[in-house]
């Protein structure tokens, strides 16, 4: 199907700064055929394959070329929470600093860890002023357990649901696709329940705005 698109998620497990140039080199056959989604200047051109770097992929390395890029970041979903319209951010015991989640930028330990530190998905190579948009990111992801903590009695609590809705809203507000990993696999009833809830939230929270694309 020539209209079928593919997201190629590349999970960098070792040093992001040293590894990423080799990743870009391996993508050359796709680049030569014009199959890669890319950014030129401030315009996003969508193609058949969208490459997303996760794990230790470094934000600073991936975005170093300001004129042309054909790979995108996996933003940290838990740092881009958005409150409901006309409502203040929801305070929750699972979040250390809820006020930081409503910011357009991220709260990153980068400055205290050193510029070469690999801090994991969405944080490596960032600064406190790093901003995630459709021009540098595609997904916004987080471990569900990290985002909301433990699921008690087989059901998500109201505060946990508020956190999920806020994170999905924050991703959609930036034109990014929300993605949760580390979902429960057992018992099957809990697995199916979580899938159903997440699917419902993703369906009902429509994306706000669309990226400029060709």
PDB file of N, CA, C and O in Angstrom, residues 15 27 29 32 42 55 80 85-86 128 130 140 159 188:
ATOM      1  N   UNK A  15      25.744   5.152  24.507  1.00  0.00           N
ATOM      2  CA  UNK A  15      25.988   6.584  24.431  1.00  0.00           C
ATOM      3  C   UNK A  15      25.308   7.255  23.252  1.00  0.00           C
ATOM      4  O   UNK A  15      25.617   6.968  22.094  1.00  0.00           O
ATOM      5  N   UNK A  27      20.371   5.273   7.820  1.00  0.00           N
ATOM      6  CA  UNK A  27      19.107   5.695   7.216  1.00  0.00           C
ATOM      7  C   UNK A  27      19.278   6.219   5.792  1.00  0.00           C
ATOM      8  O   UNK A  27      18.289   6.562   5.137  1.00  0.00           O
ATOM      9  N   UNK A  29      19.806   4.901   2.798  1.00  0.00           N
ATOM     10  CA  UNK A  29      19.000   4.335   1.704  1.00  0.00           C
ATOM     11  C   UNK A  29      17.565   4.871   1.684  1.00  0.00           C
ATOM     12  O   UNK A  29      17.014   5.128   0.609  1.00  0.00           O
ATOM     13  N   UNK A  32      17.753   8.584   0.482  1.00  0.00           N
ATOM     14  CA  UNK A  32      17.980   8.712  -0.956  1.00  0.00           C
ATOM     15  C   UNK A  32      16.703   8.496  -1.754  1.00  0.00           C
ATOM     16  O   UNK A  32      16.514   9.098  -2.816  1.00  0.00           O
ATOM     17  N   UNK A  42      11.445  25.849   8.855  1.00  0.00           N
ATOM     18  CA  UNK A  42      10.391  25.706   9.857  1.00  0.00           C
ATOM     19  C   UNK A  42       9.150  25.033   9.274  1.00  0.00           C
ATOM     20  O   UNK A  42       8.029  25.265   9.728  1.00  0.00           O
ATOM     21  N   UNK A  55      15.042   6.362  24.043  1.00  0.00           N
ATOM     22  CA  UNK A  55      16.129   5.877  24.892  1.00  0.00           C
ATOM     23  C   UNK A  55      17.124   6.984  25.175  1.00  0.00           C
ATOM     24  O   UNK A  55      16.757   8.061  25.643  1.00  0.00           O
ATOM     25  N   UNK A  80       5.033  17.518  30.118  1.00  0.00           N
ATOM     26  CA  UNK A  80       4.277  18.463  29.289  1.00  0.00           C
ATOM     27  C   UNK A  80       2.793  18.399  29.594  1.00  0.00           C
ATOM     28  O   UNK A  80       1.943  18.566  28.722  1.00  0.00           O
ATOM     29  N   UNK A  85      -8.984  23.339  30.102  1.00  0.00           N
ATOM     30  CA  UNK A  85      -9.206  24.757  29.793  1.00  0.00           C
ATOM     31  C   UNK A  85      -9.879  25.487  30.947  1.00  0.00           C
ATOM     32  O   UNK A  85     -10.813  24.974  31.564  1.00  0.00           O
ATOM     33  N   UNK A  86      -9.365  26.675  31.255  1.00  0.00           N
ATOM     34  CA  UNK A  86      -9.913  27.544  32.294  1.00  0.00           C
ATOM     35  C   UNK A  86      -9.835  26.935  33.683  1.00  0.00           C
ATOM     36  O   UNK A  86     -10.542  27.347  34.590  1.00  0.00           O
ATOM     37  N   UNK A 128      16.858  23.234  30.782  1.00  0.00           N
ATOM     38  CA  UNK A 128      15.577  23.673  31.353  1.00  0.00           C
ATOM     39  C   UNK A 128      14.712  24.480  30.390  1.00  0.00           C
ATOM     40  O   UNK A 128      13.525  24.668  30.645  1.00  0.00           O
ATOM     41  N   UNK A 130      14.486  23.679  27.026  1.00  0.00           N
ATOM     42  CA  UNK A 130      14.173  22.883  25.838  1.00  0.00           C
ATOM     43  C   UNK A 130      12.666  22.814  25.636  1.00  0.00           C
ATOM     44  O   UNK A 130      11.906  22.625  26.586  1.00  0.00           O
ATOM     45  N   UNK A 140       5.385  11.742  22.338  1.00  0.00           N
ATOM     46  CA  UNK A 140       5.685  12.132  23.715  1.00  0.00           C
ATOM     47  C   UNK A 140       5.336  10.908  24.552  1.00  0.00           C
ATOM     48  O   UNK A 140       4.182  10.458  24.549  1.00  0.00           O
ATOM     49  N   UNK A 159      -7.368  10.886  40.553  1.00  0.00           N
ATOM     50  CA  UNK A 159      -6.148  11.686  40.376  1.00  0.00           C
ATOM     51  C   UNK A 159      -5.257  11.096  39.293  1.00  0.00           C
ATOM     52  O   UNK A 159      -4.620  11.832  38.524  1.00  0.00           O
ATOM     53  N   UNK A 188      -5.076 -10.313  33.288  1.00  0.00           N
ATOM     54  CA  UNK A 188      -5.613  -9.923  31.990  1.00  0.00           C
ATOM     55  C   UNK A 188      -6.733  -8.898  32.113  1.00  0.00           C
ATOM     56  O   UNK A 188      -6.875  -8.014  31.264  1.00  0.00           O
TER      57      UNK A 188
END
